[in-house]
mmCIF file of N, CA and C in Angstrom:
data_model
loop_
_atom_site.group_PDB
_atom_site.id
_atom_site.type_symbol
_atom_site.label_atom_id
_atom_site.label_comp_id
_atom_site.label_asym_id
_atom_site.label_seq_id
_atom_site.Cartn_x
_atom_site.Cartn_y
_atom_site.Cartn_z
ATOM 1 N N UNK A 792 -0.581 48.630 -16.479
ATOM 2 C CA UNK A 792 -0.291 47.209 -16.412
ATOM 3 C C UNK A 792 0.500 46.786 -17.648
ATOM 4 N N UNK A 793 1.456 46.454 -17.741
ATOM 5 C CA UNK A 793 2.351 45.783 -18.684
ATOM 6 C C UNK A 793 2.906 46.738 -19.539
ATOM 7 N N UNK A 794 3.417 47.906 -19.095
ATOM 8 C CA UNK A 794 4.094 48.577 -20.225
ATOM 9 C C UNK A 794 2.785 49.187 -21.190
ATOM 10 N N UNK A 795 1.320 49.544 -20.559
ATOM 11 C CA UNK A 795 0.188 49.611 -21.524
ATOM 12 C C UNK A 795 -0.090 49.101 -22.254
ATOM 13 N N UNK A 796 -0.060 47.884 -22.106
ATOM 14 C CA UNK A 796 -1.129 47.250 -22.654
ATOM 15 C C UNK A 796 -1.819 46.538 -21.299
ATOM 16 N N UNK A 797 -3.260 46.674 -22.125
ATOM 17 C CA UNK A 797 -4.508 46.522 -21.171
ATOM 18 C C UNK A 797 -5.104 44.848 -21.447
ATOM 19 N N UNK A 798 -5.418 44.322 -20.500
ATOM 20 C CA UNK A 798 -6.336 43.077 -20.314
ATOM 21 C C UNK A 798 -7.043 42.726 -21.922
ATOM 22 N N UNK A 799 -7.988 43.808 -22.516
ATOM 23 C CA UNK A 799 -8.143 43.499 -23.666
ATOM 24 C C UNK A 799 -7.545 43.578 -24.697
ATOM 25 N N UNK A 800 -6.141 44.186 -24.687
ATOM 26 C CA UNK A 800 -5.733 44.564 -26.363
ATOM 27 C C UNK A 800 -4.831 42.575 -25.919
ATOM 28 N N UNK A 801 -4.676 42.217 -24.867
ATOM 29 C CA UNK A 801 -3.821 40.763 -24.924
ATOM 30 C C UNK A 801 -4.201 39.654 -25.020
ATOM 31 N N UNK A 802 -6.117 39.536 -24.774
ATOM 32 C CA UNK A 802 -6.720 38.964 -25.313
ATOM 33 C C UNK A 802 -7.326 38.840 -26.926
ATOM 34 N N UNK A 803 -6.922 40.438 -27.454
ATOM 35 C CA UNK A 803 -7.597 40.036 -29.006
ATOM 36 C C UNK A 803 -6.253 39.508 -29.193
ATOM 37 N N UNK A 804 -4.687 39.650 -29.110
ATOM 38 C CA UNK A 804 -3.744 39.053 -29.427
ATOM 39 C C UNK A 804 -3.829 37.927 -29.458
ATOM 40 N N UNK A 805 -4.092 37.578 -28.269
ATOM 41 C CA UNK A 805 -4.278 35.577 -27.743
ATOM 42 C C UNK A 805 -5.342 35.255 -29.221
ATOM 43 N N UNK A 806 -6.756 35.859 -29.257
ATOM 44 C CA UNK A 806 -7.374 35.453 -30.336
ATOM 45 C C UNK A 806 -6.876 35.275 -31.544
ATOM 46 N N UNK A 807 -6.127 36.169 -32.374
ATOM 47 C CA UNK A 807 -5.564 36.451 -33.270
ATOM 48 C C UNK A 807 -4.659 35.194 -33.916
ATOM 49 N N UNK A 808 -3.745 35.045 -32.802
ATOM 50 C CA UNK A 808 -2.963 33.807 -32.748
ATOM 51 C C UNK A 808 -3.380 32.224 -32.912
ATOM 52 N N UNK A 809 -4.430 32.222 -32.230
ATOM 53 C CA UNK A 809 -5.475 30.836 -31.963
ATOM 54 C C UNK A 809 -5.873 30.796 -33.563
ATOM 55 N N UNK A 810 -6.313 31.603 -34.121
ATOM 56 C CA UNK A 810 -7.098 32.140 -35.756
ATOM 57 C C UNK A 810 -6.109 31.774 -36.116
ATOM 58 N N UNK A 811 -4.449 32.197 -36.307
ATOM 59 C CA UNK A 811 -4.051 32.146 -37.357
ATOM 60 C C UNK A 811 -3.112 30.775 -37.507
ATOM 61 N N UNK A 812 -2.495 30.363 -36.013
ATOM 62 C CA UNK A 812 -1.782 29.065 -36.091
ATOM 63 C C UNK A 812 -2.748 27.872 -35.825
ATOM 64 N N UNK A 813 -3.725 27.817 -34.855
ATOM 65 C CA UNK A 813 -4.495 26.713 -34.755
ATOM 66 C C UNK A 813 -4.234 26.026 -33.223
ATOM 67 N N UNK A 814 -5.049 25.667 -32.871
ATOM 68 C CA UNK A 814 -4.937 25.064 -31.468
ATOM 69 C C UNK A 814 -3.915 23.977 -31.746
ATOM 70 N N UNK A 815 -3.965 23.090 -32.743
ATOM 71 C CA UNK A 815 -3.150 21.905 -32.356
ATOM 72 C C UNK A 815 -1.931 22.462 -32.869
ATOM 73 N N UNK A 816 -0.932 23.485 -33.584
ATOM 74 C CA UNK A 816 0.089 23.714 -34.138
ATOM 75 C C UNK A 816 0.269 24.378 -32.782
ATOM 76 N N UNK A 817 -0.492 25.213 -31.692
ATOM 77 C CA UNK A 817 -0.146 26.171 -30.721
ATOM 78 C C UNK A 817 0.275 24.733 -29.295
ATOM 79 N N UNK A 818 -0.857 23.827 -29.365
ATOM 80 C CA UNK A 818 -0.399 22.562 -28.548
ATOM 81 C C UNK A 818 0.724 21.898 -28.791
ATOM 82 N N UNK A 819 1.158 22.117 -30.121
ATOM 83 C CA UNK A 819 2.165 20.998 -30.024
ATOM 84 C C UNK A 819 3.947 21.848 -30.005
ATOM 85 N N UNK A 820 3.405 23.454 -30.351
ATOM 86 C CA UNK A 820 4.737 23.770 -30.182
ATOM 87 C C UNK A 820 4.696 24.292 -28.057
ATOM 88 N N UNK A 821 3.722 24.061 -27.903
ATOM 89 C CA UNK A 821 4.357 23.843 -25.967
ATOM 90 C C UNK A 821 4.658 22.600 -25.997
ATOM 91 N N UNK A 822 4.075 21.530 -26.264
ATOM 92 C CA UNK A 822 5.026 20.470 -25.891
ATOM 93 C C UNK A 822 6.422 20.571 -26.291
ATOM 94 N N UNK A 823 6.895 20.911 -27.489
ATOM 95 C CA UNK A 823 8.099 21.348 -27.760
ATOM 96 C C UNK A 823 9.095 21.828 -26.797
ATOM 97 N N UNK A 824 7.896 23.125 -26.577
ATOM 98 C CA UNK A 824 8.958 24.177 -25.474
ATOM 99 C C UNK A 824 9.179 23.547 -24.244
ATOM 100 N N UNK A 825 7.993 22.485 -23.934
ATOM 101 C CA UNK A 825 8.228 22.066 -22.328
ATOM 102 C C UNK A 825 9.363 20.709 -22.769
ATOM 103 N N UNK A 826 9.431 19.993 -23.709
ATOM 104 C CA UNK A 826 10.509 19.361 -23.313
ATOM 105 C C UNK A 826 11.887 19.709 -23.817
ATOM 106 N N UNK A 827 11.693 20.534 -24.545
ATOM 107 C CA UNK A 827 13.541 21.603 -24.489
ATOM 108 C C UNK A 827 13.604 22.179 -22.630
ATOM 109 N N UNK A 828 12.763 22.713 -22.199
ATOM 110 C CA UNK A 828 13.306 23.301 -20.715
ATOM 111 C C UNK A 828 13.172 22.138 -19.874
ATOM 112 N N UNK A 829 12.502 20.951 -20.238
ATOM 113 C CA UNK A 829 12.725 19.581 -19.415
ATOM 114 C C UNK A 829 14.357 19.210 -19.799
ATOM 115 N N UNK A 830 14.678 19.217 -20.471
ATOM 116 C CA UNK A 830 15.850 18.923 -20.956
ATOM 117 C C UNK A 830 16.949 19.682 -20.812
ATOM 118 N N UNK A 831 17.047 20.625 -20.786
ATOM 119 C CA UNK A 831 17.770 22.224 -20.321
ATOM 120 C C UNK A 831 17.849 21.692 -18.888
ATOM 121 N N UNK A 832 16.684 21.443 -17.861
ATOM 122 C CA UNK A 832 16.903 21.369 -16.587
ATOM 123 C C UNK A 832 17.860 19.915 -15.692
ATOM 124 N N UNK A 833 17.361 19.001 -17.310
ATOM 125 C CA UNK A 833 18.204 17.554 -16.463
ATOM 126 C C UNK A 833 19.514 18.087 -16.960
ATOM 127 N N UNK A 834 20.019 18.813 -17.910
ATOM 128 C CA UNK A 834 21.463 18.930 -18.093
ATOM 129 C C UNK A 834 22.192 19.938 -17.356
ATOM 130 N N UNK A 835 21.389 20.855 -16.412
ATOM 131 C CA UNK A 835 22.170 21.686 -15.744
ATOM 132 C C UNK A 835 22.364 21.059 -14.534
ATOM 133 N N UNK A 836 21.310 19.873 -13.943
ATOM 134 C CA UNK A 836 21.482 18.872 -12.797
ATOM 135 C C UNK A 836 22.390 17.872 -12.681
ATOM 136 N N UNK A 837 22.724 17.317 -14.413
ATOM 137 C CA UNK A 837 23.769 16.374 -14.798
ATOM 138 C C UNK A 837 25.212 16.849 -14.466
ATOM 139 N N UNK A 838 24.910 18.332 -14.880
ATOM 140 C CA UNK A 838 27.138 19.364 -14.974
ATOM 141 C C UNK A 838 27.235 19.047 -13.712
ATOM 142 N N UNK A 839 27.214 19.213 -12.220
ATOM 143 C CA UNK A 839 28.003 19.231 -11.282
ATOM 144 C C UNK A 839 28.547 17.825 -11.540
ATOM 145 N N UNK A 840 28.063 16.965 -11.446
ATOM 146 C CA UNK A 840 28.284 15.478 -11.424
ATOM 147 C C UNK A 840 29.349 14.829 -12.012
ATOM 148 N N UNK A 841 29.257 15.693 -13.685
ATOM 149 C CA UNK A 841 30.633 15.578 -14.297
ATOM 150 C C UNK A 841 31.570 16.315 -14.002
ATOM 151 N N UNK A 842 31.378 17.021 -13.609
ATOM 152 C CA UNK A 842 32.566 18.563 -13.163
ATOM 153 C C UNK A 842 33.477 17.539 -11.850
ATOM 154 N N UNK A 843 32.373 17.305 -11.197
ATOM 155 C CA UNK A 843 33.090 16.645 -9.759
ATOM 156 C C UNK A 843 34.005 15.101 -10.674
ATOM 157 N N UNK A 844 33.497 14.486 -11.535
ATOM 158 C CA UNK A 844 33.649 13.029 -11.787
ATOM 159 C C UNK A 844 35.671 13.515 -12.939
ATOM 160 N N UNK A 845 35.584 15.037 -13.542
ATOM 161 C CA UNK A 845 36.668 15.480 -14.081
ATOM 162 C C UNK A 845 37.662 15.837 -13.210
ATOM 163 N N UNK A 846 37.298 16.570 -12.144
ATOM 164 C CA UNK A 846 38.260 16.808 -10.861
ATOM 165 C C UNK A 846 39.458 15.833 -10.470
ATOM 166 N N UNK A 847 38.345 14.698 -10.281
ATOM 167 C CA UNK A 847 38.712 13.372 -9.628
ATOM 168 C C UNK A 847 39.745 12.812 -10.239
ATOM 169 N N UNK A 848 39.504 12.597 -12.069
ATOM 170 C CA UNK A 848 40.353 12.276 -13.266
ATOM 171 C C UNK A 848 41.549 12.524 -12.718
ATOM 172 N N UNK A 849 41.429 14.386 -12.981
ATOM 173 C CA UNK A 849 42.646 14.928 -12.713
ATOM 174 C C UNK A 849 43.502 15.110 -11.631
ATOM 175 N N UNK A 850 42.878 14.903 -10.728
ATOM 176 C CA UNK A 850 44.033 14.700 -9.049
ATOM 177 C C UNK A 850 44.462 12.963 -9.732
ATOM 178 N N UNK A 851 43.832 11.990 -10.125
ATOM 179 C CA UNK A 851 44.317 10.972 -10.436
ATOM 180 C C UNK A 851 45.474 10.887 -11.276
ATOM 181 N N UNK A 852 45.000 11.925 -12.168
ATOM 182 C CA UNK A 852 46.046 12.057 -13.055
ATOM 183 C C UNK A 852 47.504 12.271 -12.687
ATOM 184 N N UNK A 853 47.462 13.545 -11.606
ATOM 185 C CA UNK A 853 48.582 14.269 -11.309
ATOM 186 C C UNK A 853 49.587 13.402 -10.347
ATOM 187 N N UNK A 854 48.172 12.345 -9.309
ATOM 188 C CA UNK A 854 49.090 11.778 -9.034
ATOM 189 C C UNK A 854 50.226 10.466 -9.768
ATOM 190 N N UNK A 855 49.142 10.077 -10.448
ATOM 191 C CA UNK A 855 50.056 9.066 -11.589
ATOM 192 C C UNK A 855 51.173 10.111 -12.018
ATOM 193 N N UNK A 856 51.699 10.911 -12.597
ATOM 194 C CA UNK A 856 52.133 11.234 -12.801
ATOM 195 C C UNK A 856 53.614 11.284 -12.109
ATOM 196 N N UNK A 857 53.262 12.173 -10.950
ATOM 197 C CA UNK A 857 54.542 11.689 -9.804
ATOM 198 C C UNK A 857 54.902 10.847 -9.719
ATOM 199 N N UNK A 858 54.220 9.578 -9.543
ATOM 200 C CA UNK A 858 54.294 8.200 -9.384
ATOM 201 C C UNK A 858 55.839 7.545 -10.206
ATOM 202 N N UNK A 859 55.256 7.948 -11.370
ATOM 203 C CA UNK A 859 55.969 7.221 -12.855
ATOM 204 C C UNK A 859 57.725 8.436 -12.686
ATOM 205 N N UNK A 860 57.305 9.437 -12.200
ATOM 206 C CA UNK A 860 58.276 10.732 -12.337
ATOM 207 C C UNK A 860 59.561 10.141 -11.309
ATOM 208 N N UNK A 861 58.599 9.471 -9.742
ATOM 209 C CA UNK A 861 59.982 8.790 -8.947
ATOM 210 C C UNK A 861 60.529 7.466 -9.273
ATOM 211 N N UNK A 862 59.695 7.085 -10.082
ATOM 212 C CA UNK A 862 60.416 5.710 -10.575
ATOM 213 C C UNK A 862 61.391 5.636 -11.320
ATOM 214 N N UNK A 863 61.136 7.079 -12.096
ATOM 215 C CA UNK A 863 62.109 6.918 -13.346
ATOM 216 C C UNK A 863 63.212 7.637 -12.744
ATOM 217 N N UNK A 864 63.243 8.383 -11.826
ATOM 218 C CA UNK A 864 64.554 8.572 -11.032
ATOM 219 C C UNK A 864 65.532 7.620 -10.036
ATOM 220 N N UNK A 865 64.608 6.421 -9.598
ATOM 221 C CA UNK A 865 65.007 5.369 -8.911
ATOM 222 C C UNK A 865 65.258 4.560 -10.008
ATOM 223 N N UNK A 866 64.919 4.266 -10.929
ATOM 224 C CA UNK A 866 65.545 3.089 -12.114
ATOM 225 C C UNK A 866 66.870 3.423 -12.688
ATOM 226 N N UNK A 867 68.012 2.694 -12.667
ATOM 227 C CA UNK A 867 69.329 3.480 -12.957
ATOM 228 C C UNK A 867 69.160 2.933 -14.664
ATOM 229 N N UNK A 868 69.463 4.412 -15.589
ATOM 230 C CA UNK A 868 69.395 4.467 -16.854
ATOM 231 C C UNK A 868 70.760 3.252 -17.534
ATOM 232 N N UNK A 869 70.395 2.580 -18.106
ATOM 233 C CA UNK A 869 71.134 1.754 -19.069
ATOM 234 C C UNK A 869 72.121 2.552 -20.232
ATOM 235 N N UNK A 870 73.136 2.639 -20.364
ATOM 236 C CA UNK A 870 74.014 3.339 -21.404
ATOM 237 C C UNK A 870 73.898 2.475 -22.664
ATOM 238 N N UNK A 871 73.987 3.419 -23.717
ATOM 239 C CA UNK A 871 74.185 2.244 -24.784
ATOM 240 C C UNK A 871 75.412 2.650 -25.146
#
């Protein structure tokens, strides 16, 4: 089971740990960890949203672009 280690050598570990950091330093670094992967998870739910909202930019963009590109071929240039 686990690469050998057995049920008890992972419980004196677990003990060991409890002894040397303390229940509330061991409680408060999971809250830690759970809201970094709470946070990790709303930002990988957030990327499509912007990905799609940059797309959009850029077809906007491209078409402005043309836009301004036939005008300035239909506007007859002024000589100085």
């Amino acid at each position: 089971m686990l690469g050998g280690i057995s049920l008890w050598q992972l419980a004196i570990i677990l003990v060991i740990v409890v002894l040397l950091f303390g229940t509330k330093k061991l409680r408060n670094l999971g809250g830690d960890v759970g809201g970094a992967v709470k946070g990790f998870k709303k930002a990988m739910n957030d990327e499509p949203k912007e990905d799609a909202k940059l797309e959009n930019d850029a077809e906007f963009t491209a078409a402005d672009d043309a836009e301004v590109k036939e005008k300035a071929k239909e506007e007859p240039k002024a000589d100085k």
